[in-house]
Amino acid sequence: MLSSRLCRWLKGVGVSAAAAHTTYRAWKSAEQWEWEAQQADPDGGIGAGFIEGALATVALVTLVPLLLWAGMRLLRERDNHLLVIMGWATWILLNTQLAESSADKVETELFFAAFALLGGFLSLFRPTAPEG
């Protein structure tokens, strides 16, 4: 039988990996949508694809914390504050690296594996109630 900490770590790894992949695919799809909107209206100037680009950015920034929280709650784990907050901050830093460089699929998957392992580690920490 797995200990509860190991089980929580495995859940954290799985949820973090799923959140990273889902968010990345949504972001890439929205970027493709933005590019197609720009190509459909090349004379549209700066405004062509603006809404699509804004949606891509919103998806990139907001999906990970939502998916981390929802995934852990679906797996009946509570007190995931550190995972959600630090996972979100790590995701933002990670994506500045992915956006600035032309990361290939292997490099991207290695970043996601590191994110998932960090998510598992962060899921182990729970806030403690003050004594007194």
mmCIF file of C-alpha atoms in Angstrom:
data_model
loop_
_atom_site.group_PDB
_atom_site.id
_atom_site.type_symbol
_atom_site.label_atom_id
_atom_site.label_comp_id
_atom_site.label_asym_id
_atom_site.label_seq_id
_atom_site.Cartn_x
_atom_site.Cartn_y
_atom_site.Cartn_z
ATOM 1 C CA MET A 1 0.000 0.000 0.000
ATOM 2 C CA LEU A 2 1.343 3.422 -0.933
ATOM 3 C CA SER A 3 1.867 5.943 1.791
ATOM 4 C CA SER A 4 -0.343 8.997 1.680
ATOM 5 C CA ARG A 5 2.624 11.298 0.952
ATOM 6 C CA LEU A 6 3.758 9.209 -2.007
ATOM 7 C CA CYS A 7 0.210 9.085 -3.296
ATOM 8 C CA ARG A 8 -0.131 12.860 -2.964
ATOM 9 C CA TRP A 9 3.219 13.338 -4.752
ATOM 10 C CA LEU A 10 2.095 11.106 -7.633
ATOM 11 C CA LYS A 11 -1.148 13.054 -7.903
ATOM 12 C CA GLY A 12 0.797 16.315 -7.936
ATOM 13 C CA VAL A 13 3.085 15.053 -10.709
ATOM 14 C CA GLY A 14 0.179 13.803 -12.811
ATOM 15 C CA VAL A 15 -1.932 16.924 -12.392
ATOM 16 C CA SER A 16 1.041 19.204 -13.084
ATOM 17 C CA ALA A 17 1.941 17.297 -16.253
ATOM 18 C CA ALA A 18 -1.654 17.367 -17.476
ATOM 19 C CA ALA A 19 -2.011 21.072 -16.681
ATOM 20 C CA ALA A 20 1.222 21.943 -18.494
ATOM 21 C CA HIS A 21 0.359 19.984 -21.626
ATOM 22 C CA THR A 22 -3.236 21.187 -21.750
ATOM 23 C CA THR A 23 -2.286 24.823 -21.299
ATOM 24 C CA TYR A 24 0.548 24.632 -23.810
ATOM 25 C CA ARG A 25 -1.697 23.065 -26.454
ATOM 26 C CA ALA A 26 -4.423 25.653 -25.828
ATOM 27 C CA TRP A 27 -1.851 28.442 -26.110
ATOM 28 C CA LYS A 28 -0.387 27.049 -29.330
ATOM 29 C CA SER A 29 -3.889 26.628 -30.800
ATOM 30 C CA ALA A 30 -4.762 30.217 -29.924
ATOM 31 C CA GLU A 31 -1.489 31.433 -31.454
ATOM 32 C CA GLN A 32 -2.318 29.520 -34.638
ATOM 33 C CA TRP A 33 -5.762 31.108 -34.596
ATOM 34 C CA GLU A 34 -4.128 34.538 -34.260
ATOM 35 C CA TRP A 35 -1.807 33.842 -37.197
ATOM 36 C CA GLU A 36 -4.729 32.678 -39.353
ATOM 37 C CA ALA A 37 -6.693 35.836 -38.481
ATOM 38 C CA GLN A 38 -3.731 37.963 -39.499
ATOM 39 C CA GLN A 39 -3.386 36.075 -42.773
ATOM 40 C CA ALA A 40 -7.100 36.390 -43.513
ATOM 41 C CA ASP A 41 -6.931 40.182 -43.204
ATOM 42 C CA PRO A 42 -3.390 41.259 -44.141
ATOM 43 C CA ASP A 43 -4.516 44.864 -44.609
ATOM 44 C CA GLY A 44 -6.064 44.940 -41.127
ATOM 45 C CA GLY A 45 -2.953 46.532 -39.686
ATOM 46 C CA ILE A 46 -2.112 46.137 -36.038
ATOM 47 C CA GLY A 47 -5.662 45.148 -35.065
ATOM 48 C CA ALA A 48 -5.723 42.001 -37.202
ATOM 49 C CA GLY A 49 -5.600 39.047 -34.814
ATOM 50 C CA PHE A 50 -5.523 41.233 -31.713
ATOM 51 C CA ILE A 51 -8.448 39.485 -30.018
ATOM 52 C CA GLU A 52 -7.023 36.068 -30.824
ATOM 53 C CA GLY A 53 -3.615 37.091 -29.463
ATOM 54 C CA ALA A 54 -5.195 38.434 -26.304
ATOM 55 C CA LEU A 55 -7.055 35.146 -25.817
ATOM 56 C CA ALA A 56 -3.790 33.238 -26.298
ATOM 57 C CA THR A 57 -2.176 35.312 -23.563
ATOM 58 C CA VAL A 58 -5.141 34.901 -21.218
ATOM 59 C CA ALA A 59 -5.072 31.132 -21.764
ATOM 60 C CA LEU A 60 -1.336 31.013 -21.113
ATOM 61 C CA VAL A 61 -1.609 32.924 -17.857
ATOM 62 C CA THR A 62 -4.839 31.632 -16.337
ATOM 63 C CA LEU A 63 -5.223 27.975 -17.269
ATOM 64 C CA VAL A 64 -2.378 26.463 -15.245
ATOM 65 C CA PRO A 65 -3.468 27.619 -11.772
ATOM 66 C CA LEU A 66 -7.066 26.726 -12.553
ATOM 67 C CA LEU A 67 -6.128 23.259 -13.814
ATOM 68 C CA LEU A 68 -3.755 22.614 -10.913
ATOM 69 C CA TRP A 69 -6.428 23.501 -8.383
ATOM 70 C CA ALA A 70 -9.254 21.663 -10.162
ATOM 71 C CA GLY A 71 -7.162 18.560 -10.825
ATOM 72 C CA MET A 72 -6.085 18.180 -7.232
ATOM 73 C CA ARG A 73 -9.618 18.798 -5.999
ATOM 74 C CA LEU A 74 -10.947 16.145 -8.388
ATOM 75 C CA LEU A 75 -8.417 13.747 -6.883
ATOM 76 C CA ARG A 76 -9.733 14.684 -3.423
ATOM 77 C CA GLU A 77 -6.640 16.551 -2.278
ATOM 78 C CA ARG A 78 -7.058 19.733 -0.283
ATOM 79 C CA ASP A 79 -4.692 22.502 0.819
ATOM 80 C CA ASN A 80 -2.948 22.936 -2.513
ATOM 81 C CA HIS A 81 -2.121 26.606 -2.033
ATOM 82 C CA LEU A 82 1.623 26.296 -2.543
ATOM 83 C CA LEU A 83 1.207 24.076 -5.597
ATOM 84 C CA VAL A 84 -1.184 26.512 -7.254
ATOM 85 C CA ILE A 85 0.726 29.709 -6.439
ATOM 86 C CA MET A 86 4.265 28.472 -7.022
ATOM 87 C CA GLY A 87 3.167 26.321 -9.954
ATOM 88 C CA TRP A 88 1.652 29.397 -11.583
ATOM 89 C CA ALA A 89 4.786 31.474 -10.979
ATOM 90 C CA THR A 90 7.013 28.697 -12.320
ATOM 91 C CA TRP A 91 4.776 28.336 -15.364
ATOM 92 C CA ILE A 92 5.103 32.042 -16.155
ATOM 93 C CA LEU A 93 8.905 31.856 -15.867
ATOM 94 C CA LEU A 94 9.024 28.676 -17.905
ATOM 95 C CA ASN A 95 7.005 30.168 -20.720
ATOM 96 C CA THR A 96 9.182 33.237 -20.948
ATOM 97 C CA GLN A 97 11.975 30.799 -21.771
ATOM 98 C CA LEU A 98 9.860 28.820 -24.242
ATOM 99 C CA ALA A 99 8.578 31.940 -25.991
ATOM 100 C CA GLU A 100 11.982 33.598 -26.306
ATOM 101 C CA SER A 101 13.801 30.545 -27.607
ATOM 102 C CA SER A 102 12.886 28.254 -30.425
ATOM 103 C CA ALA A 103 12.574 25.193 -28.204
ATOM 104 C CA ASP A 104 12.143 21.924 -30.033
ATOM 105 C CA LYS A 105 9.768 19.188 -28.901
ATOM 106 C CA VAL A 106 12.360 17.357 -26.811
ATOM 107 C CA GLU A 107 13.398 20.505 -24.959
ATOM 108 C CA THR A 108 9.763 21.449 -24.382
ATOM 109 C CA GLU A 109 8.982 17.993 -22.991
ATOM 110 C CA LEU A 110 12.005 18.208 -20.686
ATOM 111 C CA PHE A 111 10.720 21.544 -19.381
ATOM 112 C CA PHE A 112 7.323 19.946 -18.811
ATOM 113 C CA ALA A 113 8.879 16.964 -17.015
ATOM 114 C CA ALA A 114 10.751 19.326 -14.699
ATOM 115 C CA PHE A 115 7.526 21.285 -14.130
ATOM 116 C CA ALA A 116 5.670 18.058 -13.289
ATOM 117 C CA LEU A 117 8.353 16.937 -10.824
ATOM 118 C CA LEU A 118 8.338 20.357 -9.183
ATOM 119 C CA GLY A 119 4.536 20.183 -9.004
ATOM 120 C CA GLY A 120 4.777 16.837 -7.235
ATOM 121 C CA PHE A 121 7.262 18.285 -4.769
ATOM 122 C CA LEU A 122 5.102 21.374 -4.155
ATOM 123 C CA SER A 123 2.018 19.239 -3.597
ATOM 124 C CA LEU A 124 3.651 17.699 -0.526
ATOM 125 C CA PHE A 125 3.575 20.969 1.385
ATOM 126 C CA ARG A 126 0.377 21.769 3.247
ATOM 127 C CA PRO A 127 -0.290 24.787 5.401
ATOM 128 C CA THR A 128 -0.374 24.006 9.098
ATOM 129 C CA ALA A 129 -2.883 25.476 11.483
ATOM 130 C CA PRO A 130 -1.362 27.729 14.124
ATOM 131 C CA GLU A 131 -1.270 26.181 17.560
ATOM 132 C CA GLY A 132 -2.641 28.002 20.459
#
